[in-house]
Amino acid sequence: MIAIFNKFRIGLVPIYVMLAILTASVTLVSCSKDDELEIQNDFPFEVNVMPVPKDVANGQTVEIRIAIQRTGNYSNTQYFLRYFQFDGQGTLRYYDEQPYLPNDLYPLPTEQFRLYYTSTSAVSQSFDVWISDSFGNEKQISFQFNSAD
């Protein structure tokens, strides 16, 4: 009986060797560099704006509350703001800072903030605010105020 078992055992060695080679080859193929771990850091975002008045008088300041809503969270994302006024005249500023210059890019330190638009004309006014992130995603917000004078 032992002789039969020893014969059978010798016949399993090539099977064990083939199984070890197969396991090693599958492991090496599955660890190839082509399947690198992808880390997503470019997340789209939406911009929410609280309602603003439709009319503004010369010299009047309007508060614009804006919140950036991300779809994902990457801690190194930076947001920027620029604006362009194409009708009327006025100034746009962030809290108590100096007024923004049209078409200049300004960093936004927070994702919820307030802008203050001050009318300096007696005609209707229109301007666009562009909010972008450090990955090139942009959102445009348009504002239009009628003259209250």
PDB file of C-alpha atoms in Angstrom:
ATOM      1  CA  MET A   1       0.000   0.000   0.000  1.00  0.00           C
ATOM      2  CA  ILE A   2       2.833   2.383   0.849  1.00  0.00           C
ATOM      3  CA  ALA A   3       4.429   1.650  -2.525  1.00  0.00           C
ATOM      4  CA  ILE A   4       1.236   2.731  -4.340  1.00  0.00           C
ATOM      5  CA  PHE A   5       1.050   5.918  -2.259  1.00  0.00           C
ATOM      6  CA  ASN A   6       4.691   6.756  -2.991  1.00  0.00           C
ATOM      7  CA  LYS A   7       4.070   6.263  -6.739  1.00  0.00           C
ATOM      8  CA  PHE A   8       1.043   8.526  -6.572  1.00  0.00           C
ATOM      9  CA  ARG A   9       2.967  11.153  -4.572  1.00  0.00           C
ATOM     10  CA  ILE A  10       5.790  11.287  -7.117  1.00  0.00           C
ATOM     11  CA  GLY A  11       3.206  11.934  -9.816  1.00  0.00           C
ATOM     12  CA  LEU A  12       1.897  15.063  -7.958  1.00  0.00           C
ATOM     13  CA  VAL A  13       5.250  16.928  -7.930  1.00  0.00           C
ATOM     14  CA  PRO A  14       4.948  18.109 -11.581  1.00  0.00           C
ATOM     15  CA  ILE A  15       1.398  19.276 -10.850  1.00  0.00           C
ATOM     16  CA  TYR A  16       2.623  21.282  -7.823  1.00  0.00           C
ATOM     17  CA  VAL A  17       5.397  22.849  -9.918  1.00  0.00           C
ATOM     18  CA  MET A  18       2.933  23.808 -12.685  1.00  0.00           C
ATOM     19  CA  LEU A  19       0.513  25.257 -10.116  1.00  0.00           C
ATOM     20  CA  ALA A  20       3.332  27.363  -8.578  1.00  0.00           C
ATOM     21  CA  ILE A  21       4.389  28.652 -12.027  1.00  0.00           C
ATOM     22  CA  LEU A  22       0.784  29.507 -12.921  1.00  0.00           C
ATOM     23  CA  THR A  23       0.250  31.374  -9.626  1.00  0.00           C
ATOM     24  CA  ALA A  24       3.482  33.339 -10.068  1.00  0.00           C
ATOM     25  CA  SER A  25       2.643  34.312 -13.658  1.00  0.00           C
ATOM     26  CA  VAL A  26      -0.884  35.483 -12.747  1.00  0.00           C
ATOM     27  CA  THR A  27       0.544  37.536  -9.874  1.00  0.00           C
ATOM     28  CA  LEU A  28       3.160  39.183 -12.090  1.00  0.00           C
ATOM     29  CA  VAL A  29       0.679  39.993 -14.861  1.00  0.00           C
ATOM     30  CA  SER A  30      -1.854  41.516 -12.456  1.00  0.00           C
ATOM     31  CA  CYS A  31       0.809  43.824 -10.981  1.00  0.00           C
ATOM     32  CA  SER A  32       1.875  45.426 -14.254  1.00  0.00           C
ATOM     33  CA  LYS A  33       2.535  49.181 -14.353  1.00  0.00           C
ATOM     34  CA  ASP A  34      -0.243  49.757 -16.882  1.00  0.00           C
ATOM     35  CA  ASP A  35      -2.855  49.507 -14.130  1.00  0.00           C
ATOM     36  CA  GLU A  36      -1.661  52.427 -12.012  1.00  0.00           C
ATOM     37  CA  LEU A  37      -3.911  53.723  -9.281  1.00  0.00           C
ATOM     38  CA  GLU A  38      -5.680  56.835 -10.500  1.00  0.00           C
ATOM     39  CA  ILE A  39      -6.270  59.610  -8.002  1.00  0.00           C
ATOM     40  CA  GLN A  40      -8.986  62.028  -9.036  1.00  0.00           C
ATOM     41  CA  ASN A  41      -8.320  65.632  -8.123  1.00  0.00           C
ATOM     42  CA  ASP A  42     -10.328  67.430 -10.806  1.00  0.00           C
ATOM     43  CA  PHE A  43     -13.900  67.714  -9.553  1.00  0.00           C
ATOM     44  CA  PRO A  44     -16.580  69.798 -11.269  1.00  0.00           C
ATOM     45  CA  PHE A  45     -18.443  72.326  -9.162  1.00  0.00           C
ATOM     46  CA  GLU A  46     -21.659  74.331  -9.155  1.00  0.00           C
ATOM     47  CA  VAL A  47     -22.184  77.915  -8.026  1.00  0.00           C
ATOM     48  CA  ASN A  48     -25.215  78.899  -5.953  1.00  0.00           C
ATOM     49  CA  VAL A  49     -26.219  82.562  -5.752  1.00  0.00           C
ATOM     50  CA  MET A  50     -28.788  83.997  -3.381  1.00  0.00           C
ATOM     51  CA  PRO A  51     -31.382  86.265  -5.053  1.00  0.00           C
ATOM     52  CA  VAL A  52     -30.365  89.890  -5.615  1.00  0.00           C
ATOM     53  CA  PRO A  53     -32.514  93.002  -6.224  1.00  0.00           C
ATOM     54  CA  LYS A  54     -33.506  93.853  -9.781  1.00  0.00           C
ATOM     55  CA  ASP A  55     -33.132  97.608  -9.337  1.00  0.00           C
ATOM     56  CA  VAL A  56     -30.162  99.605  -8.082  1.00  0.00           C
ATOM     57  CA  ALA A  57     -29.776 103.368  -7.663  1.00  0.00           C
ATOM     58  CA  ASN A  58     -26.648 105.378  -8.342  1.00  0.00           C
ATOM     59  CA  GLY A  59     -24.398 104.996  -5.266  1.00  0.00           C
ATOM     60  CA  GLN A  60     -26.349 102.034  -3.876  1.00  0.00           C
ATOM     61  CA  THR A  61     -24.505  98.850  -2.836  1.00  0.00           C
ATOM     62  CA  VAL A  62     -25.958  95.388  -3.451  1.00  0.00           C
ATOM     63  CA  GLU A  63     -24.794  92.314  -1.538  1.00  0.00           C
ATOM     64  CA  ILE A  64     -24.260  89.161  -3.623  1.00  0.00           C
ATOM     65  CA  ARG A  65     -23.946  85.914  -1.628  1.00  0.00           C
ATOM     66  CA  ILE A  66     -22.197  83.097  -3.472  1.00  0.00           C
ATOM     67  CA  ALA A  67     -21.446  79.494  -2.486  1.00  0.00           C
ATOM     68  CA  ILE A  68     -19.315  77.028  -4.436  1.00  0.00           C
ATOM     69  CA  GLN A  69     -20.685  73.481  -4.239  1.00  0.00           C
ATOM     70  CA  ARG A  70     -18.082  70.822  -5.074  1.00  0.00           C
ATOM     71  CA  THR A  71     -18.976  67.355  -6.312  1.00  0.00           C
ATOM     72  CA  GLY A  72     -15.839  65.930  -4.695  1.00  0.00           C
ATOM     73  CA  ASN A  73     -13.248  67.020  -2.191  1.00  0.00           C
ATOM     74  CA  TYR A  74      -9.631  67.603  -3.152  1.00  0.00           C
ATOM     75  CA  SER A  75      -7.930  69.748  -0.537  1.00  0.00           C
ATOM     76  CA  ASN A  76      -5.503  71.499  -2.922  1.00  0.00           C
ATOM     77  CA  THR A  77      -8.185  72.933  -5.214  1.00  0.00           C
ATOM     78  CA  GLN A  78      -8.010  76.705  -5.483  1.00  0.00           C
ATOM     79  CA  TYR A  79     -10.821  78.918  -6.737  1.00  0.00           C
ATOM     80  CA  PHE A  80     -10.495  82.205  -8.589  1.00  0.00           C
ATOM     81  CA  LEU A  81     -12.815  85.036  -9.602  1.00  0.00           C
ATOM     82  CA  ARG A  82     -12.811  87.536 -12.443  1.00  0.00           C
ATOM     83  CA  TYR A  83     -15.531  89.791 -13.757  1.00  0.00           C
ATOM     84  CA  PHE A  84     -16.355  91.870 -16.779  1.00  0.00           C
ATOM     85  CA  GLN A  85     -18.858  94.733 -16.846  1.00  0.00           C
ATOM     86  CA  PHE A  86     -20.327  95.403 -20.275  1.00  0.00           C
ATOM     87  CA  ASP A  87     -23.233  97.804 -19.498  1.00  0.00           C
ATOM     88  CA  GLY A  88     -23.221 100.755 -17.106  1.00  0.00           C
ATOM     89  CA  GLN A  89     -20.599 101.472 -14.493  1.00  0.00           C
ATOM     90  CA  GLY A  90     -19.955 100.198 -10.999  1.00  0.00           C
ATOM     91  CA  THR A  91     -17.451  98.525  -8.728  1.00  0.00           C
ATOM     92  CA  LEU A  92     -17.304  94.975  -7.439  1.00  0.00           C
ATOM     93  CA  ARG A  93     -15.405  94.102  -4.279  1.00  0.00           C
ATOM     94  CA  TYR A  94     -14.862  91.216  -1.900  1.00  0.00           C
ATOM     95  CA  TYR A  95     -15.948  92.236   1.627  1.00  0.00           C
ATOM     96  CA  ASP A  96     -13.918  95.337   2.620  1.00  0.00           C
ATOM     97  CA  GLU A  97     -11.076  94.841   0.141  1.00  0.00           C
ATOM     98  CA  GLN A  98     -10.189  97.137  -2.736  1.00  0.00           C
ATOM     99  CA  PRO A  99     -12.570  96.978  -5.742  1.00  0.00           C
ATOM    100  CA  TYR A 100     -11.767  94.391  -8.390  1.00  0.00           C
ATOM    101  CA  LEU A 101     -10.436  95.429 -11.752  1.00  0.00           C
ATOM    102  CA  PRO A 102     -12.296  93.972 -14.759  1.00  0.00           C
ATOM    103  CA  ASN A 103     -10.755  90.830 -16.298  1.00  0.00           C
ATOM    104  CA  ASP A 104      -8.125  90.426 -13.562  1.00  0.00           C
ATOM    105  CA  LEU A 105      -7.948  87.072 -11.803  1.00  0.00           C
ATOM    106  CA  TYR A 106      -8.377  87.098  -8.008  1.00  0.00           C
ATOM    107  CA  PRO A 107      -7.990  84.123  -5.631  1.00  0.00           C
ATOM    108  CA  LEU A 108     -10.977  83.212  -3.471  1.00  0.00           C
ATOM    109  CA  PRO A 109      -9.953  82.227   0.060  1.00  0.00           C
ATOM    110  CA  THR A 110     -13.276  80.516   0.902  1.00  0.00           C
ATOM    111  CA  GLU A 111     -16.032  78.648  -0.881  1.00  0.00           C
ATOM    112  CA  GLN A 112     -18.804  80.762   0.654  1.00  0.00           C
ATOM    113  CA  PHE A 113     -18.367  84.495   0.306  1.00  0.00           C
ATOM    114  CA  ARG A 114     -20.059  87.816  -0.343  1.00  0.00           C
ATOM    115  CA  LEU A 115     -19.399  90.292  -3.103  1.00  0.00           C
ATOM    116  CA  TYR A 116     -20.561  93.890  -2.973  1.00  0.00           C
ATOM    117  CA  TYR A 117     -21.525  95.708  -6.151  1.00  0.00           C
ATOM    118  CA  THR A 118     -21.798  99.508  -5.949  1.00  0.00           C
ATOM    119  CA  SER A 119     -23.511 101.306  -8.817  1.00  0.00           C
ATOM    120  CA  THR A 120     -21.798 104.435 -10.140  1.00  0.00           C
ATOM    121  CA  SER A 121     -24.209 105.226 -12.969  1.00  0.00           C
ATOM    122  CA  ALA A 122     -27.852 106.084 -13.505  1.00  0.00           C
ATOM    123  CA  VAL A 123     -28.440 103.579 -16.338  1.00  0.00           C
ATOM    124  CA  SER A 124     -29.027  99.829 -16.315  1.00  0.00           C
ATOM    125  CA  GLN A 125     -25.951  97.751 -15.559  1.00  0.00           C
ATOM    126  CA  SER A 126     -24.841  94.262 -16.578  1.00  0.00           C
ATOM    127  CA  PHE A 127     -21.780  92.266 -15.669  1.00  0.00           C
ATOM    128  CA  ASP A 128     -20.579  88.659 -15.612  1.00  0.00           C
ATOM    129  CA  VAL A 129     -18.679  86.968 -12.817  1.00  0.00           C
ATOM    130  CA  TRP A 130     -16.519  83.991 -13.757  1.00  0.00           C
ATOM    131  CA  ILE A 131     -15.484  81.522 -11.066  1.00  0.00           C
ATOM    132  CA  SER A 132     -12.793  79.016 -12.009  1.00  0.00           C
ATOM    133  CA  ASP A 133     -10.764  76.395 -10.231  1.00  0.00           C
ATOM    134  CA  SER A 134      -7.109  75.420 -10.504  1.00  0.00           C
ATOM    135  CA  PHE A 135      -8.009  72.668 -13.020  1.00  0.00           C
ATOM    136  CA  GLY A 136      -9.633  74.948 -15.617  1.00  0.00           C
ATOM    137  CA  ASN A 137     -13.310  74.364 -14.760  1.00  0.00           C
ATOM    138  CA  GLU A 138     -15.321  77.593 -15.037  1.00  0.00           C
ATOM    139  CA  LYS A 139     -18.814  78.802 -14.214  1.00  0.00           C
ATOM    140  CA  GLN A 140     -20.319  82.056 -15.430  1.00  0.00           C
ATOM    141  CA  ILE A 141     -22.861  84.069 -13.439  1.00  0.00           C
ATOM    142  CA  SER A 142     -24.615  86.995 -15.102  1.00  0.00           C
ATOM    143  CA  PHE A 143     -26.073  89.954 -13.223  1.00  0.00           C
ATOM    144  CA  GLN A 144     -28.312  92.693 -14.569  1.00  0.00           C
ATOM    145  CA  PHE A 145     -29.613  95.663 -12.612  1.00  0.00           C
ATOM    146  CA  ASN A 146     -32.138  98.219 -13.791  1.00  0.00           C
ATOM    147  CA  SER A 147     -31.726 101.852 -12.858  1.00  0.00           C
ATOM    148  CA  ALA A 148     -33.794 102.871  -9.848  1.00  0.00           C
ATOM    149  CA  ASP A 149     -33.233 106.602 -10.499  1.00  0.00           C
TER     150      ASP A 149
END
